[in-house]
Coordinates of C-alpha atoms and ligand atoms in Angstrom, one line a residue:
M1423 CA 0.0 0.0 0.0
S1424 CA 1.3 3.5 -0.8
V1425 CA 1.7 5.9 2.0
D1426 CA -1.1 8.2 1.1
V1427 CA -4.2 9.8 2.6
A1428 CA -5.9 6.4 2.9
W1429 CA -2.9 5.2 4.7
A1430 CA -3.1 8.1 7.2
V1431 CA -6.7 7.4 7.9
E1432 CA -5.9 3.7 8.3
W1433 CA -3.0 4.6 10.7
V1434 CA -5.3 6.7 12.9
R1435 CA -8.0 4.0 13.0
R1436 CA -5.5 1.3 13.9
S1437 CA -3.9 3.6 16.5
A1438 CA -7.2 4.0 18.2
Q1439 CA -7.7 0.2 18.1
T1440 CA -4.3 -0.6 19.5
I1441 CA -4.5 2.1 22.3
A1442 CA -7.9 0.7 23.3
E1443 CA -6.5 -2.9 23.4
H1444 CA -3.5 -1.8 25.4
R1445 CA -5.3 0.7 27.7
E1446 CA -4.9 -1.4 30.9
E1447 CA -1.3 -2.1 30.1
L1448 CA -0.5 1.6 29.7
I1449 CA -2.4 2.5 32.8
E1450 CA -0.4 -0.1 34.8
L1451 CA 2.9 1.0 33.4
D1452 CA 2.1 4.6 34.3
R1453 CA 0.8 3.5 37.7
L1454 CA 4.2 2.0 38.5
I1455 CA 6.3 5.2 37.7
G1456 CA 3.7 7.9 37.3
D1457 CA 0.0 8.6 38.1
G1458 CA -1.7 5.8 36.1
D1459 CA -3.5 8.0 33.6
H1460 CA -1.6 7.4 30.4
G1461 CA -3.8 4.6 29.0
E1462 CA -7.0 6.3 29.9
N1463 CA -5.9 9.7 28.5
L1464 CA -4.7 8.3 25.2
D1465 CA -7.8 6.0 24.8
R1466 CA -10.1 9.0 25.3
G1467 CA -8.1 11.0 22.9
F1468 CA -8.0 8.5 20.1
R1469 CA -11.7 7.7 20.5
A1470 CA -12.4 11.4 20.0
V1471 CA -10.2 11.4 16.9
V1472 CA -12.0 8.5 15.3
A1473 CA -15.4 10.2 16.1
K1474 CA -14.2 13.3 14.3
L1475 CA -12.9 11.3 11.3
D1476 CA -16.3 9.6 11.1
A1477 CA -18.1 13.0 11.2
L1478 CA -16.2 14.5 8.3
D1479 CA -18.4 15.6 5.4
E1480 CA -15.6 15.1 2.9
P1481 CA -12.5 12.8 3.0
P1482 CA -9.3 14.7 3.9
A1483 CA -7.3 15.9 0.8
Q1484 CA -3.9 15.7 2.3
I1485 CA -2.0 13.5 4.8
G1486 CA -1.4 16.6 6.8
D1487 CA -5.1 17.2 7.2
V1488 CA -5.5 13.9 8.9
L1489 CA -2.5 14.4 11.2
K1490 CA -3.7 17.9 12.1
L1491 CA -7.1 16.5 13.1
V1492 CA -5.2 14.1 15.4
A1493 CA -3.1 16.9 16.8
T1494 CA -5.9 19.3 17.6
T1495 CA -8.1 16.6 19.1
L1496 CA -5.4 15.1 21.3
M1497 CA -4.4 18.6 22.5
S1498 CA -8.0 19.3 23.6
T1499 CA -8.9 15.9 25.0
V1500 CA -5.7 14.3 26.4
G1501 CA -4.5 15.8 29.7
G1502 CA -1.2 15.4 31.4
A1503 CA 2.2 15.5 29.7
A1504 CA 1.2 13.2 26.8
G1505 CA -1.6 15.4 25.4
P1506 CA 0.6 18.4 24.5
L1507 CA 3.6 16.2 23.6
Y1508 CA 1.7 14.0 21.1
G1509 CA -0.4 17.0 20.0
T1510 CA 2.8 18.9 19.1
A1511 CA 4.3 15.8 17.5
Y1512 CA 1.2 15.3 15.2
L1513 CA 1.0 19.1 14.5
R1514 CA 4.6 19.2 13.3
A1515 CA 4.2 16.0 11.4
A1516 CA 1.1 17.5 9.7
K1517 CA 3.1 20.6 8.6
A1518 CA 5.6 18.2 7.1
T1519 CA 3.0 16.3 5.1
A1520 CA 1.0 18.8 3.2
T1521 CA 0.7 16.4 0.3
D1522 CA -1.5 13.4 -0.8
E1523 CA 1.3 10.9 -0.9
L1524 CA 4.8 10.4 0.7
D1525 CA 7.9 8.9 -0.8
S1526 CA 10.6 7.5 1.5
A1527 CA 12.1 11.0 2.2
G1528 CA 8.6 12.2 3.0
V1529 CA 8.2 9.5 5.6
V1530 CA 11.5 10.4 7.1
A1531 CA 10.4 14.0 7.3
L1532 CA 7.1 13.0 9.0
V1533 CA 9.0 11.0 11.7
E1534 CA 11.7 13.6 12.2
A1535 CA 9.1 16.4 12.5
A1536 CA 7.2 14.4 15.2
L1537 CA 10.4 13.9 17.1
D1538 CA 11.3 17.6 16.8
G1539 CA 7.9 18.6 18.1
I1540 CA 8.2 16.4 21.2
V1541 CA 11.7 17.7 21.9
A1542 CA 10.6 21.3 21.4
R1543 CA 7.7 20.8 23.8
G1544 CA 9.3 18.6 26.5
K1545 CA 13.0 19.5 26.3
A1546 CA 14.0 15.9 26.9
T1547 CA 17.0 14.2 25.2
T1548 CA 17.6 10.5 24.8
G1549 CA 18.4 8.5 27.9
E1550 CA 15.9 10.4 30.1
K1551 CA 13.3 7.6 30.0
T1552 CA 10.7 9.3 28.0
M1553 CA 8.9 8.8 24.6
V1554 CA 12.0 10.5 23.1
D1555 CA 13.8 7.2 23.7
A1556 CA 11.4 5.6 21.2
W1557 CA 11.0 8.5 18.7
S1558 CA 14.7 9.3 18.4
P1559 CA 15.9 5.8 17.3
A1560 CA 12.8 5.6 15.1
A1561 CA 13.9 8.8 13.2
E1562 CA 17.5 7.5 12.9
A1563 CA 16.4 4.2 11.6
A1564 CA 14.0 5.9 9.1
V1565 CA 17.0 7.9 7.7
H1566 CA 19.1 4.8 7.3
A1567 CA 16.3 2.9 5.7
A1568 CA 15.6 5.7 3.2
D1569 CA 19.3 6.1 2.5
A1570 CA 19.6 2.4 1.8
G1571 CA 16.9 2.7 -0.9
G1572 CA 14.0 1.4 1.2
S1573 CA 10.4 2.0 0.1
P1574 CA 8.1 4.2 2.2
A1575 CA 6.7 1.0 3.8
D1576 CA 10.3 -0.2 4.5
V1577 CA 11.1 3.2 6.2
L1578 CA 8.0 2.9 8.4
A1579 CA 8.9 -0.7 9.3
A1580 CA 12.4 0.3 10.3
A1581 CA 11.1 3.2 12.4
A1582 CA 8.7 0.9 14.1
Q1583 CA 11.3 -1.7 14.9
A1584 CA 13.7 0.9 16.3
A1585 CA 10.9 2.4 18.4
A1586 CA 10.2 -1.0 19.9
E1587 CA 13.9 -1.5 20.7
G1588 CA 14.1 2.0 22.1
A1589 CA 11.1 1.5 24.3
Q1590 CA 12.6 -1.7 25.8
A1591 CA 15.8 0.1 26.4
T1592 CA 14.0 2.5 28.7
I1593 CA 13.6 -0.3 31.3
P1594 CA 16.9 0.1 33.1
L1595 CA 17.0 3.9 32.9
A1596 CA 16.3 6.3 35.8
A1597 CA 13.8 9.0 34.7
T1598 CA 15.1 12.5 34.7
K1599 CA 12.1 14.2 32.9
G1600 CA 8.4 14.1 33.6
R1601 CA 6.5 12.7 36.5
A1602 CA 8.6 9.5 36.7
S1603 CA 11.7 11.7 37.5
Y1604 CA 10.1 12.3 41.0
L1605 CA 11.0 8.6 41.7
G1606 CA 14.6 9.0 40.7
E1607 CA 16.3 5.6 40.8
R1608 CA 13.1 3.9 41.9
S1609 CA 11.9 4.4 38.3
M1610 CA 14.6 1.9 37.2
G1611 CA 13.4 -1.5 36.1
H1612 CA 10.1 -0.2 34.5
L1613 CA 9.2 0.4 30.9
D1614 CA 8.3 4.0 30.2
P1615 CA 4.6 4.3 29.3
G1616 CA 5.1 7.0 26.7
A1617 CA 7.8 5.1 25.0
R1618 CA 5.5 2.0 25.0
S1619 CA 2.6 4.0 23.5
T1620 CA 5.0 5.4 20.8
E1621 CA 6.0 1.8 20.0
L1622 CA 2.4 0.9 19.6
L1623 CA 1.5 3.9 17.4
L1624 CA 4.5 3.4 15.1
A1625 CA 3.8 -0.3 14.8
E1626 CA 0.4 0.6 13.4
A1627 CA 2.0 3.2 11.0
A1628 CA 4.0 0.3 9.6
A1629 CA 1.2 -2.2 9.6
A1630 CA -1.1 0.3 7.7
A1631 CA 1.5 0.5 4.9
A1632 CA 2.4 -3.2 4.7
Ligands
ADP589 P1 1.6 12.7 33.1 O1 3.0 12.4 33.4 O2 1.3 14.2 33.1 O3 0.6 11.9 33.9 P2 1.1 10.9 30.9 O4 1.0 9.9 31.9 O5 0.0 11.0 29.9 O6 1.3 12.3 31.5 O7 2.4 10.7 30.0 C1 3.6 10.3 30.6 C2 4.7 10.1 29.5 O8 5.0 11.3 28.9 C3 6.0 9.5 30.0 O9 5.9 8.1 30.1 C4 7.0 10.0 29.1 O10 7.2 9.1 28.0 C5 6.3 11.3 28.5 N1 7.0 12.5 29.0 C6 6.8 13.1 30.2 N2 7.6 14.2 30.2 C7 8.2 14.3 29.1 C8 9.2 15.2 28.5 N3 9.6 16.3 29.1 N4 9.6 15.0 27.2 C9 9.2 13.9 26.5 N5 8.3 13.0 27.0 C10 7.9 13.2 28.3
MG590 MG1 0.5 9.9 33.8

């Protein structure tokens, strides 16, 4: 499947599905090192996104239109840190995708823009046990896959794989940003909920293009 507007819609619908399926897991991860709201917040947000997609009179013309709808909806319905962080990620990604189809470089630009948005908003770098630890390797892997001549679907698959590995690599880390940083070293040994939700979302980006 090409990475076009239909892909973007499919990505969003699959995202809502996977977040709903992993709601309890995300709540539990956040309960261990935060306040336990991550799964509930994201589930509420993506349900609202799907409701807005369903209510559109006309199909979106550009990939960026779909991602902008996600951004504005998450910003207004998801509380906590993740609402503004994901909202900014999707907003920047939307600005990078004002087109009806992405080539491999375009997919790289989408992932890099999302990462840039999260970093601009949250000021975290890698190694601080946040969603940046999933998005940053995802962006790097996307660049490598595109440089190696990969298709847009290959680039998404590489990004998703790297996000999964990056999320797992948050387990031994001590959090130094966000609510989990209040726990200091007691946050060690736990998977970061935002890195896990990033892994889930990027897995669906890849699956929607496969
Ligand atoms: P809150 O911490 O306000 O309850 P959530 O539980 O929805 O918000 O989201 C927590 C997740 O947000 C963390 O697991 C982490 O991945 C991410 N996060 C928190 N602070 C930052 C930050 N400054 N930069 C990037 N990501 C962050
Ligand atoms: Mg929380």
